[in-house]
Tab-separated table of C-alpha atoms in Angstrom:
chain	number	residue	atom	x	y	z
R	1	UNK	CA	-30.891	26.372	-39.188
R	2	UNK	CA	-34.028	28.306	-39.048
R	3	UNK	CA	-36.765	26.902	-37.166
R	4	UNK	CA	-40.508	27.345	-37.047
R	5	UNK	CA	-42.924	27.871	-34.250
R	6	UNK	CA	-46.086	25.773	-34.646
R	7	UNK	CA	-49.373	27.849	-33.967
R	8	UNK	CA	-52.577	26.813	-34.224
R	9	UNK	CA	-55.529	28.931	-32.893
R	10	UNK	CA	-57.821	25.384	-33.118
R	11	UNK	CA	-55.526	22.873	-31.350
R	12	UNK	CA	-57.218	23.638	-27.951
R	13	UNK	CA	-60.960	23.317	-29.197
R	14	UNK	CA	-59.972	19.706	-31.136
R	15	UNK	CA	-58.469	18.538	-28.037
R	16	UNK	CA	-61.715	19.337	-26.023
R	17	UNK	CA	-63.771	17.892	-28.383
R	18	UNK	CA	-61.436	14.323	-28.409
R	19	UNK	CA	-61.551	14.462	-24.797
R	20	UNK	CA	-64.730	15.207	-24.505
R	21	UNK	CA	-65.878	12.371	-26.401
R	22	UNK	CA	-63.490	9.934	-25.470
R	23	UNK	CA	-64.855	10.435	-21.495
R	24	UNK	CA	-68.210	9.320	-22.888
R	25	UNK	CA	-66.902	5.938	-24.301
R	26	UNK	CA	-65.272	5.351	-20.966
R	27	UNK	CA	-68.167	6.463	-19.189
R	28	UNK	CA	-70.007	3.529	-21.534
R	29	UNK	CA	-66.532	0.824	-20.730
R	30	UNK	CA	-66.911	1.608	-16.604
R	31	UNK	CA	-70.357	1.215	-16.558
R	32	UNK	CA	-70.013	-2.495	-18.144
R	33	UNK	CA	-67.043	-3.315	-15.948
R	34	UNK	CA	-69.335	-2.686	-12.854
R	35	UNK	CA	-72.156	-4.806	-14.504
R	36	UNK	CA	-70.243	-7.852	-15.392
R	37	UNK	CA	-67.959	-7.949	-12.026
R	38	UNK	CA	-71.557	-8.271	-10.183
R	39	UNK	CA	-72.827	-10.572	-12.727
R	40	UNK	CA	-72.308	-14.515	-13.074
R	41	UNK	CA	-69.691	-13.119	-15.453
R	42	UNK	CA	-67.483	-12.044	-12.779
R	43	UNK	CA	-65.201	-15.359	-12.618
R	44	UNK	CA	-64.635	-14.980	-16.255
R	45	UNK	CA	-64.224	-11.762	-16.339
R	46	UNK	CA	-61.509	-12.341	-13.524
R	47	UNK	CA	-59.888	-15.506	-15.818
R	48	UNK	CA	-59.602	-13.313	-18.553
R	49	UNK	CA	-57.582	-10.877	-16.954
R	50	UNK	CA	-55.167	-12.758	-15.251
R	51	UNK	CA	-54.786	-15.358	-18.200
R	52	UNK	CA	-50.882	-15.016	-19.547
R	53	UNK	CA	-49.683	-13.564	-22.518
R	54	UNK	CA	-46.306	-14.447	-22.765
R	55	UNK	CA	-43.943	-13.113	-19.633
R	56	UNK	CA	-47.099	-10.724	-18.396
R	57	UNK	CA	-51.212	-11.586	-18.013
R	58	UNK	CA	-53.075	-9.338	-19.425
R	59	UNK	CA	-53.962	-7.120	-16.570
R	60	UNK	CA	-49.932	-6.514	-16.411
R	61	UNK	CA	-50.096	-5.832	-20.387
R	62	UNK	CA	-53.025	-3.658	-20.056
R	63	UNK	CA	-51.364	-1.111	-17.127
R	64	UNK	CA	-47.978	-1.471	-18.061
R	65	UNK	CA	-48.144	-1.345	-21.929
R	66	UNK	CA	-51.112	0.449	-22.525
R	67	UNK	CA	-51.334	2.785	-20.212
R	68	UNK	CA	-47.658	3.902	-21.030
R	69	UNK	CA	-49.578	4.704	-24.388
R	70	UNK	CA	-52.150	6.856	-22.309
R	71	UNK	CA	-48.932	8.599	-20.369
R	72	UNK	CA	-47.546	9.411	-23.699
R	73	UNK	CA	-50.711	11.173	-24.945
R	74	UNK	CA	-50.522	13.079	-21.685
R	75	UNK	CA	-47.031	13.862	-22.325
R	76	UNK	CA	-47.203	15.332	-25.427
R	77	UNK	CA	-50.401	17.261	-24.620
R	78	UNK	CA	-48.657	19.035	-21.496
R	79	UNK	CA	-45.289	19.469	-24.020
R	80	UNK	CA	-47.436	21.185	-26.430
R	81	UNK	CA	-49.389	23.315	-24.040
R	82	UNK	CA	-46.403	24.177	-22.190
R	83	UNK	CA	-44.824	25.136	-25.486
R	84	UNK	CA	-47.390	26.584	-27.788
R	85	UNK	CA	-50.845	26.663	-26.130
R	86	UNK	CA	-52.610	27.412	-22.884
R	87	UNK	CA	-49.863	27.059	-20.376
R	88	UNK	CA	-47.452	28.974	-22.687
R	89	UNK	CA	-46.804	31.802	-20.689
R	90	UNK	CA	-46.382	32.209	-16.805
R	91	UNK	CA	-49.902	34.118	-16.181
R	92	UNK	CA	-51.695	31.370	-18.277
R	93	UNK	CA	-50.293	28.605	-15.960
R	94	UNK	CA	-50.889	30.746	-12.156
R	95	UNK	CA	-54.778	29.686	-12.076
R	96	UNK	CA	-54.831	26.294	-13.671
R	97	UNK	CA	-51.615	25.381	-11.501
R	98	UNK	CA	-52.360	26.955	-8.583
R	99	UNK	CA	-55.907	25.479	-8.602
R	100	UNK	CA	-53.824	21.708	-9.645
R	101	UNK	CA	-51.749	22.015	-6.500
R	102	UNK	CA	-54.457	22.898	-3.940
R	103	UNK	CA	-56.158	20.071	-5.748
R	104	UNK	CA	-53.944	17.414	-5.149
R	105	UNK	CA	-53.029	18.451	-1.927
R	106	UNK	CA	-56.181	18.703	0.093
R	107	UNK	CA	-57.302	15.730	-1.024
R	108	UNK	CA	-54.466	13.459	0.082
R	109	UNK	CA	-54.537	15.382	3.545
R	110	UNK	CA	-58.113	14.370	4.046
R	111	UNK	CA	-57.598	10.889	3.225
R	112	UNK	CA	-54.325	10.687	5.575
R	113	UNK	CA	-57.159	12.308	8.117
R	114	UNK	CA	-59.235	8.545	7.723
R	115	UNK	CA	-55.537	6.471	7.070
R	116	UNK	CA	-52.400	5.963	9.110
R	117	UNK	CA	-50.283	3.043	9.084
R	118	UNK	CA	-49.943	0.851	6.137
R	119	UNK	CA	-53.286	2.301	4.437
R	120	UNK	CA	-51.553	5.639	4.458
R	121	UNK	CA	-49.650	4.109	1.589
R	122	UNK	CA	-53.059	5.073	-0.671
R	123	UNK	CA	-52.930	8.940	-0.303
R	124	UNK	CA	-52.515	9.703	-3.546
R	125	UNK	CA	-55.351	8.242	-4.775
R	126	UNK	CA	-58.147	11.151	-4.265
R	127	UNK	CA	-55.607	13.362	-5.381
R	128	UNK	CA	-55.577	12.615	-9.249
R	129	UNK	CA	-57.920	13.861	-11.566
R	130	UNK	CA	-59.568	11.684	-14.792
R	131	UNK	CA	-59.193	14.203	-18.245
R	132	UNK	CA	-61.663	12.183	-20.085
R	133	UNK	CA	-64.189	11.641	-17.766
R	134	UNK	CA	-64.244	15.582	-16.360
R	135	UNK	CA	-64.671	17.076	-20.103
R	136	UNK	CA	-66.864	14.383	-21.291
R	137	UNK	CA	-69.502	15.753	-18.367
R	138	UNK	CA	-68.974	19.379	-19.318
R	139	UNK	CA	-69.381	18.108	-22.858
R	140	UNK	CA	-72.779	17.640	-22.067
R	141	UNK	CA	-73.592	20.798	-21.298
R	142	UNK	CA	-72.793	21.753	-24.842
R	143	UNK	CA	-71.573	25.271	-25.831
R	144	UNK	CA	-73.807	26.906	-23.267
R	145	UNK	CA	-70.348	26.645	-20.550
R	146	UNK	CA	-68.047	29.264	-21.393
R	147	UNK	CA	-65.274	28.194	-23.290
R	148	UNK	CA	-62.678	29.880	-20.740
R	149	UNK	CA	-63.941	27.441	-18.383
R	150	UNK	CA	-63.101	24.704	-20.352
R	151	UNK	CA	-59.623	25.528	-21.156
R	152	UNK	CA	-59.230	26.171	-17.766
R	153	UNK	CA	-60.594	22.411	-16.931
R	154	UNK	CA	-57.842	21.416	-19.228
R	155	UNK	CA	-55.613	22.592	-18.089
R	156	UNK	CA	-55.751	21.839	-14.610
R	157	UNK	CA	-56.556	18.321	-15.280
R	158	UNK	CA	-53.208	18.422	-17.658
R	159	UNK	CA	-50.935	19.839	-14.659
R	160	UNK	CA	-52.838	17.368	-12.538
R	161	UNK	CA	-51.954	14.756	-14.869
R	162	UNK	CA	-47.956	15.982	-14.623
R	163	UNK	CA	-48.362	15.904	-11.005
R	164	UNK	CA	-49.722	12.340	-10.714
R	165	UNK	CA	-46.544	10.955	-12.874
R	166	UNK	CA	-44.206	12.547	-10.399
R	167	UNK	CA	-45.914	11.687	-7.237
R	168	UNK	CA	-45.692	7.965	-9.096
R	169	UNK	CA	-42.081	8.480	-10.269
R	170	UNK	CA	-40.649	9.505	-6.407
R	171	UNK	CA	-43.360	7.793	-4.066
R	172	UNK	CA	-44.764	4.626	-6.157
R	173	UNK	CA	-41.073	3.159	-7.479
R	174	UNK	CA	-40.383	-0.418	-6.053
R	175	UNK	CA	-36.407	-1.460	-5.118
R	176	UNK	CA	-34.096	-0.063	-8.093
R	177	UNK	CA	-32.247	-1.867	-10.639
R	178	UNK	CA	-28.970	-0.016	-11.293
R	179	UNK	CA	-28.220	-1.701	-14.737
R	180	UNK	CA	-31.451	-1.821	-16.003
R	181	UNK	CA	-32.078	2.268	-14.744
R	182	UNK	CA	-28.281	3.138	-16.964
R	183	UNK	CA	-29.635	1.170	-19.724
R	184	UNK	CA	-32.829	3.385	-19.674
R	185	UNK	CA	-30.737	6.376	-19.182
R	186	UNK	CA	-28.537	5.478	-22.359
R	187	UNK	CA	-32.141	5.237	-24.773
R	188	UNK	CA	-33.236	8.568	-22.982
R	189	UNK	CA	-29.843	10.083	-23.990
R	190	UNK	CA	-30.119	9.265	-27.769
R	191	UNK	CA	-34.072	9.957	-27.690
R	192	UNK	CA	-32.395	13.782	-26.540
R	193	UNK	CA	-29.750	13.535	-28.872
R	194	UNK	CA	-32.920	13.163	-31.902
R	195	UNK	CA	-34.296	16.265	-30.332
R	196	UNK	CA	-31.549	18.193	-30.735
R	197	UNK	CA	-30.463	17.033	-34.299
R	198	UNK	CA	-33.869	17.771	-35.094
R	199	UNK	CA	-35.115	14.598	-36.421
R	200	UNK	CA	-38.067	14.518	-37.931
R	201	UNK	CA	-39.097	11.309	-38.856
R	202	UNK	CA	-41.141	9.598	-35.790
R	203	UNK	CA	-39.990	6.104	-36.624
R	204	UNK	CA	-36.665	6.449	-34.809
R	205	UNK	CA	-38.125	8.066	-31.906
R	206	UNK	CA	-40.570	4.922	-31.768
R	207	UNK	CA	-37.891	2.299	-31.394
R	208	UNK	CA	-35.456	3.963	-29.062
R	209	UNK	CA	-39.317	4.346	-27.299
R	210	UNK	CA	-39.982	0.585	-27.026
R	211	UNK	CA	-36.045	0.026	-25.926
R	212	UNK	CA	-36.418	2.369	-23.285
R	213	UNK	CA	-40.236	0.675	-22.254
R	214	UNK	CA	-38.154	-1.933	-21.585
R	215	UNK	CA	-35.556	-0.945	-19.330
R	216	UNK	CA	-37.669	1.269	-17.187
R	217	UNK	CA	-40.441	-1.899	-16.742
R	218	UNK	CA	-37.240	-3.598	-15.719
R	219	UNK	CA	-35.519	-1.117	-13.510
R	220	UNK	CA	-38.448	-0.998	-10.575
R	221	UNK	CA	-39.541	2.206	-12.125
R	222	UNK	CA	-43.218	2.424	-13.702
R	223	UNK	CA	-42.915	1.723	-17.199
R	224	UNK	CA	-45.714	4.412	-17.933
R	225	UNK	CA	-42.896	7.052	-17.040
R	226	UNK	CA	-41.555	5.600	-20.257
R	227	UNK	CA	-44.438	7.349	-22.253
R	228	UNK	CA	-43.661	10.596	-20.555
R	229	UNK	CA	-40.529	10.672	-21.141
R	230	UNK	CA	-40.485	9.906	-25.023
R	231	UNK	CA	-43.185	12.394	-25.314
R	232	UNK	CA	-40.713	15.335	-23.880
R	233	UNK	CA	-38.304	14.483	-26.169
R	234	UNK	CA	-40.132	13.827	-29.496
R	235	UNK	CA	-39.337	17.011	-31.633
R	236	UNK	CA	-42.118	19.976	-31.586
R	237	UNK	CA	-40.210	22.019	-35.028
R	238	UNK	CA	-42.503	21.830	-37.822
R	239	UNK	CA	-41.191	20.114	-41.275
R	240	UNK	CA	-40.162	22.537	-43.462
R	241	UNK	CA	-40.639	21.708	-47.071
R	242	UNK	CA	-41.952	18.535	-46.685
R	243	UNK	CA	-43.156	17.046	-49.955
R	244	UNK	CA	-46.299	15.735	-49.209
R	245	UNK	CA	-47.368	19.263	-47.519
R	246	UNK	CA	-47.362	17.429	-44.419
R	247	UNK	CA	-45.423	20.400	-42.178
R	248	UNK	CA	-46.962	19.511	-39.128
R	249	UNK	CA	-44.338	18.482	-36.217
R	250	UNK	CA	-43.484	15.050	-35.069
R	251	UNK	CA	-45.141	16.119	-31.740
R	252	UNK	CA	-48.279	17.152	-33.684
R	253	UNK	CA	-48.506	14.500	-35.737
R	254	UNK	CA	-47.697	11.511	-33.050
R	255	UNK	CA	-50.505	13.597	-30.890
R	256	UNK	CA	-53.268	13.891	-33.450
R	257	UNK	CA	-51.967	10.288	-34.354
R	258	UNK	CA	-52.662	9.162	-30.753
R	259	UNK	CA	-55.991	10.828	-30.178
R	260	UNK	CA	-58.105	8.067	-31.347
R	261	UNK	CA	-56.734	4.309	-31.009
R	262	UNK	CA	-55.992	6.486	-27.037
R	263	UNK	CA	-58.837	7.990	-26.490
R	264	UNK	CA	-61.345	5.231	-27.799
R	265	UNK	CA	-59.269	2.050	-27.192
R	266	UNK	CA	-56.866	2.239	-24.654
R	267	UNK	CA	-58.542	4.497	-21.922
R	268	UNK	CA	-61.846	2.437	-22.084
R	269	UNK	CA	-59.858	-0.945	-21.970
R	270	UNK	CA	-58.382	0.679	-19.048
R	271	UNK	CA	-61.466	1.515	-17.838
R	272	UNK	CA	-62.803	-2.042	-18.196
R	273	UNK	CA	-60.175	-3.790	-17.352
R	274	UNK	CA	-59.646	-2.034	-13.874
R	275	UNK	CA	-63.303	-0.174	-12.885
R	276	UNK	CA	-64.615	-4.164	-12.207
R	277	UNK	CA	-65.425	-3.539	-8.779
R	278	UNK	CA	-67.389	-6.873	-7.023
R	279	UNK	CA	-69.889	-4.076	-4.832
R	280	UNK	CA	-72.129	-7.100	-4.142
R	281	UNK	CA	-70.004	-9.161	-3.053
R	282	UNK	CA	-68.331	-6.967	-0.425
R	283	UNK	CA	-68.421	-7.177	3.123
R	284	UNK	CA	-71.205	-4.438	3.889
R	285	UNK	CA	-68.426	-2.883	6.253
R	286	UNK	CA	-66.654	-2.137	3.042
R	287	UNK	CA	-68.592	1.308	2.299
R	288	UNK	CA	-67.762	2.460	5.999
R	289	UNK	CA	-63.565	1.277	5.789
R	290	UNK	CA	-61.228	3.981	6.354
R	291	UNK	CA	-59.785	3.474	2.632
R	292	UNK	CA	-63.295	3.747	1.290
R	293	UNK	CA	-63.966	7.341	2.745
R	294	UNK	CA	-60.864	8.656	2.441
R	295	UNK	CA	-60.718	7.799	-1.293
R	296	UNK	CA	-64.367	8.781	-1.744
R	297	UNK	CA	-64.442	12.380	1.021
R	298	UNK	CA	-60.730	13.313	-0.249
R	299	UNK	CA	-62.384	13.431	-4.430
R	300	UNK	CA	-65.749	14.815	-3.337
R	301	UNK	CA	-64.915	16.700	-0.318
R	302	UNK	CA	-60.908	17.607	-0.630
R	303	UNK	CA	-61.033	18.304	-4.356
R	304	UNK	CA	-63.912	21.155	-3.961
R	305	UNK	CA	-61.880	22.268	-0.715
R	306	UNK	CA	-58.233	22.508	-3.047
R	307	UNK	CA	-59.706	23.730	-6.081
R	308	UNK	CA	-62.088	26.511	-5.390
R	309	UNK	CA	-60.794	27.387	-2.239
R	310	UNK	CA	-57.141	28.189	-3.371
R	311	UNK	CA	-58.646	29.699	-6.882
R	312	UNK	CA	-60.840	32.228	-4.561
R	313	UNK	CA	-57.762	33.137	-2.602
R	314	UNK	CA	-55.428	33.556	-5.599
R	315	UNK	CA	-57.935	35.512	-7.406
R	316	UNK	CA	-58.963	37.958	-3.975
R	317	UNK	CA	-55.025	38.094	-3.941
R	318	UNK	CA	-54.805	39.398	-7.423
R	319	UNK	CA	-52.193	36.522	-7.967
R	320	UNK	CA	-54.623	35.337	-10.808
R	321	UNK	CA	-57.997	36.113	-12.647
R	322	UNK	CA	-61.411	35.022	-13.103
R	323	UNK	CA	-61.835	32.961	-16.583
R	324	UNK	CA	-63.909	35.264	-18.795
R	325	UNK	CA	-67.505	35.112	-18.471
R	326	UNK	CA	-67.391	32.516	-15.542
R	327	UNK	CA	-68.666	32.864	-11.930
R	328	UNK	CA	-68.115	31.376	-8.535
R	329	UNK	CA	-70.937	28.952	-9.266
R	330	UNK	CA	-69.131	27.518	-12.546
R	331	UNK	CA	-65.997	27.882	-10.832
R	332	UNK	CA	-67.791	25.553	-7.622
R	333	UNK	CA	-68.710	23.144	-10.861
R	334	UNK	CA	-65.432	22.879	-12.191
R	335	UNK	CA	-63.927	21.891	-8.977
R	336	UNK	CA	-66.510	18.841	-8.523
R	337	UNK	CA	-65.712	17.813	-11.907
R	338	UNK	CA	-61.851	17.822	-10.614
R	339	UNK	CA	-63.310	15.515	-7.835
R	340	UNK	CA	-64.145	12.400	-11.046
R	341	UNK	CA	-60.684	10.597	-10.335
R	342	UNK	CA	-61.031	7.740	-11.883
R	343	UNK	CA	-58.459	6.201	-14.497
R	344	UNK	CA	-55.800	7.867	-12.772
R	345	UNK	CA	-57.144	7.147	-9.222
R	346	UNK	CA	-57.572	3.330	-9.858
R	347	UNK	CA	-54.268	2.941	-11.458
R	348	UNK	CA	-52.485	5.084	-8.348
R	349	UNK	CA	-54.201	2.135	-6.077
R	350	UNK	CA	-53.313	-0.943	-7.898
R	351	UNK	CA	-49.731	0.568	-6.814
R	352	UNK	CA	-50.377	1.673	-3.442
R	353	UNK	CA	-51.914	-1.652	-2.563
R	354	UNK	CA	-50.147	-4.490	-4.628
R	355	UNK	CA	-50.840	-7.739	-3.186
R	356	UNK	CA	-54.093	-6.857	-1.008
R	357	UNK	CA	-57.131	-6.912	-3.167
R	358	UNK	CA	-59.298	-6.017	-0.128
R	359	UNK	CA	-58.045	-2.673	0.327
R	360	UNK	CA	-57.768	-2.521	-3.633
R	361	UNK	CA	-61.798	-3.166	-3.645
R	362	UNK	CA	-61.907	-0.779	-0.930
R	363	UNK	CA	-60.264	2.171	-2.732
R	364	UNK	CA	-61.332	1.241	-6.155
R	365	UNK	CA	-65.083	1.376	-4.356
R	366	UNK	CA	-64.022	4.897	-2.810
R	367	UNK	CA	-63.042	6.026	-5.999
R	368	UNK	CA	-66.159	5.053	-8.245
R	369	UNK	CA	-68.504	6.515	-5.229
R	370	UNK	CA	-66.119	9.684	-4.872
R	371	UNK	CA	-65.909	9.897	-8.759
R	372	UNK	CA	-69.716	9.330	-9.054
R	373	UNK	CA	-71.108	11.963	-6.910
R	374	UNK	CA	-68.709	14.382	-7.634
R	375	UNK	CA	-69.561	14.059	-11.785
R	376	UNK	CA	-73.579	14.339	-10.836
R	377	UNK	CA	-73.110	17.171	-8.694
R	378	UNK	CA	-70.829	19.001	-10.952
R	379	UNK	CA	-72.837	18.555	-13.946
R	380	UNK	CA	-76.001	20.083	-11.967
R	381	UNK	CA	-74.294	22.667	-10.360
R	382	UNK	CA	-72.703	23.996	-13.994
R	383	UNK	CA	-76.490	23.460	-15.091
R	384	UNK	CA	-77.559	25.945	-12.819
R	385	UNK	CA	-75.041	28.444	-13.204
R	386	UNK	CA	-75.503	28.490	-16.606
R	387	UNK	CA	-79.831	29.234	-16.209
R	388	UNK	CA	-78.901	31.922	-13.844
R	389	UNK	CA	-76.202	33.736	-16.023
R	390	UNK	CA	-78.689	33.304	-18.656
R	391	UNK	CA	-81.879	35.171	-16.388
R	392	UNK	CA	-79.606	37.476	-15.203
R	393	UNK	CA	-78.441	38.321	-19.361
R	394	UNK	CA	-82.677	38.677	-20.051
């Protein structure tokens, strides 16, 4: 049967824009979190969250259900750019992933350098980087960064994004299940067996989805892996024929489904349901814990360290290139942006820490400070690279 191979020159622009935009809204849902948790809302705010619905409260629902919905958008954005996009071919990926690695791994090492014993358990934290938040800063900047540098945000933040569900996957999975994991493996198994009798239609794909949700919240394995793993097995052939001259693929059109309800829904309930830091109400030591700066040093300081550091060295090495029209000084800005942790960062900490909401506040107040800085100074730092490059054009 002949098959198709879905290109589309645009893809990479509309998913900078929804990004983009998207980071602003959760820019907008943080900033209100923070507000009301240091408000005479706070106790309310606190009710609301761990009221029940059903089995689960609502915190549960929120970062087990909905951010298995945010996983999934990941999923099929790294499928696609793996596939048919920026990471398509091996010297596309060397920077981006190259850059992604360093990135995660300084950071953890410098917040193991403030943690040992049982806060060591957070070292993944600083090592994740927030995809909204990072290109809705650089969307601020407008057209005037070049758009090499963009994709190559992208796609670091996308490999990022892979590496954060494996580091959750082998290092953040509580005791096992075995019949809950085979049951799981069974729905992955027939969601494989759709992909390779080419199914198009997404509503199949969508049940055997929920069924394996299940299983995997049940089997001591994250159910956000759940969204991962449906989105690398939905089908990325394009309809041929179709009647309504829909030919897009299921991929495409569960993705360009997703974009929205994810990126202006889910990711800022996310962001308000878990960025509710009480600052005021912590012990003033709180800002000077170990958790604190290693969360906060290993985004601002470890991120700059991993990113630009191991791009310079790749790119002396001639392992990799320069984007196009960029400079060590956008490069330097890019990396700070990788520093804005976040969504990611917050929901690695509610796992490193359950049970202990003081080093939760801790981290979570590492993480905003970290994330914070590291935005400001990245967006000032692009801003001056790009009125240099423009004197030095006059």
């Amino acid at each position: 049967m002949k098959t198709f191979r879905v290109l589309h020159p645009s893809a990479i622009r509309a998913f900078l824009n929804s990004q983009s935009s998207a980071g602003l809204v959760l820019m907008a849902a943080a900033a209100l979190a923070l507000i009301i948790a240091n408000s005479p809302l706070r106790s309310g705010y606190e009710a609301v969250l761990h009221s029940n619905l059903g089995p689960l409260s609502l915190a549960h629902w929120i970062n087990d259900g909905l951010m298995a919905l945010f996983f999934l958008l990941v999923g099929l954005e790294i499928k696609r750019e793996m596939l048919d996009g920026q990471l398509s071919t091996w010297p596309r990926r060397v920077l981006p992933g190259i850059a992604a690695a360093g990135g995660m791994a300084v950071p953890a090492l410098v917040y193991l350098a403030f943690n040992q014993g049982p806060t060591a358990a957070g070292w993944a934290i600083p090592a994740a980087t927030d995809i909204a938040f990072a290109l809705g800063v650089i969307a601020l900047l407008g057209n005037r960064v070049p758009a090499s540098l963009r994709i190559f945000l992208a796609a670091l933040a996308i490999i990022d994004d892979l590496g954060a569900v494996l580091i959750i996957a082998l290092f953040y999975t509580a005791d096992l299940s075995l019949p809950d994991l085979a049951g799981a493996g069974i729905f992955t198994g027939m969601l494989y067996g759709l992909n390779r009798l080419r199914v198009h239609r997404l509503l199949p794909y969508l049940i055997l989805g929920g069924a394996l949700w299940f299983f995997v919240y049940r089997s001591g394995i994250h159910a956000t892996l759940a969204g991962v793993i449906l989105a690398f097995t939905i089908l990325m052939d394009r309809t041929p024929a179709r009647p309504d001259g829909d030919a897009r693929s299921p991929l495409h059109r569960l993705e360009h489904g997703l974009h929205l309800p994810v990126g202006y829904l889910v990711v800022p309930i996310l962001g308000l349901a878990n960025a509710g830091v009480p600052v005021l109400a912590l012990p003033a030591g709180a800002f000077a814990a170990p958790v604190t700066l290693g969360a906060a040093l290993g985004l601002l300081l470890g991120k700059v360290a991993g990113v630009l550091g191991v791009s310079i060295l790749a790119i002396r090495l001639g392992i990799a290139h320069m984007p196009a029209h960029a400079t060590r000084l956008h490069m330097l800005g890019v990396a700070l942006l990788c520093g804005i942790g976040f969504t990611m960062s917050i929901f690695i900490t509610l796992l490193a820490f359950p049970g202990a909401p003081m080093l939760q506040a801790e981290a979570k107040l590492g993480v905003l400070i970290g994330s914070l800085v590291s935005g400001l100074l990245g967006y000032g730092v692009l801003a001056l690279a790009i009125r240099r490059q423009k004197s030095d054009a006059v």
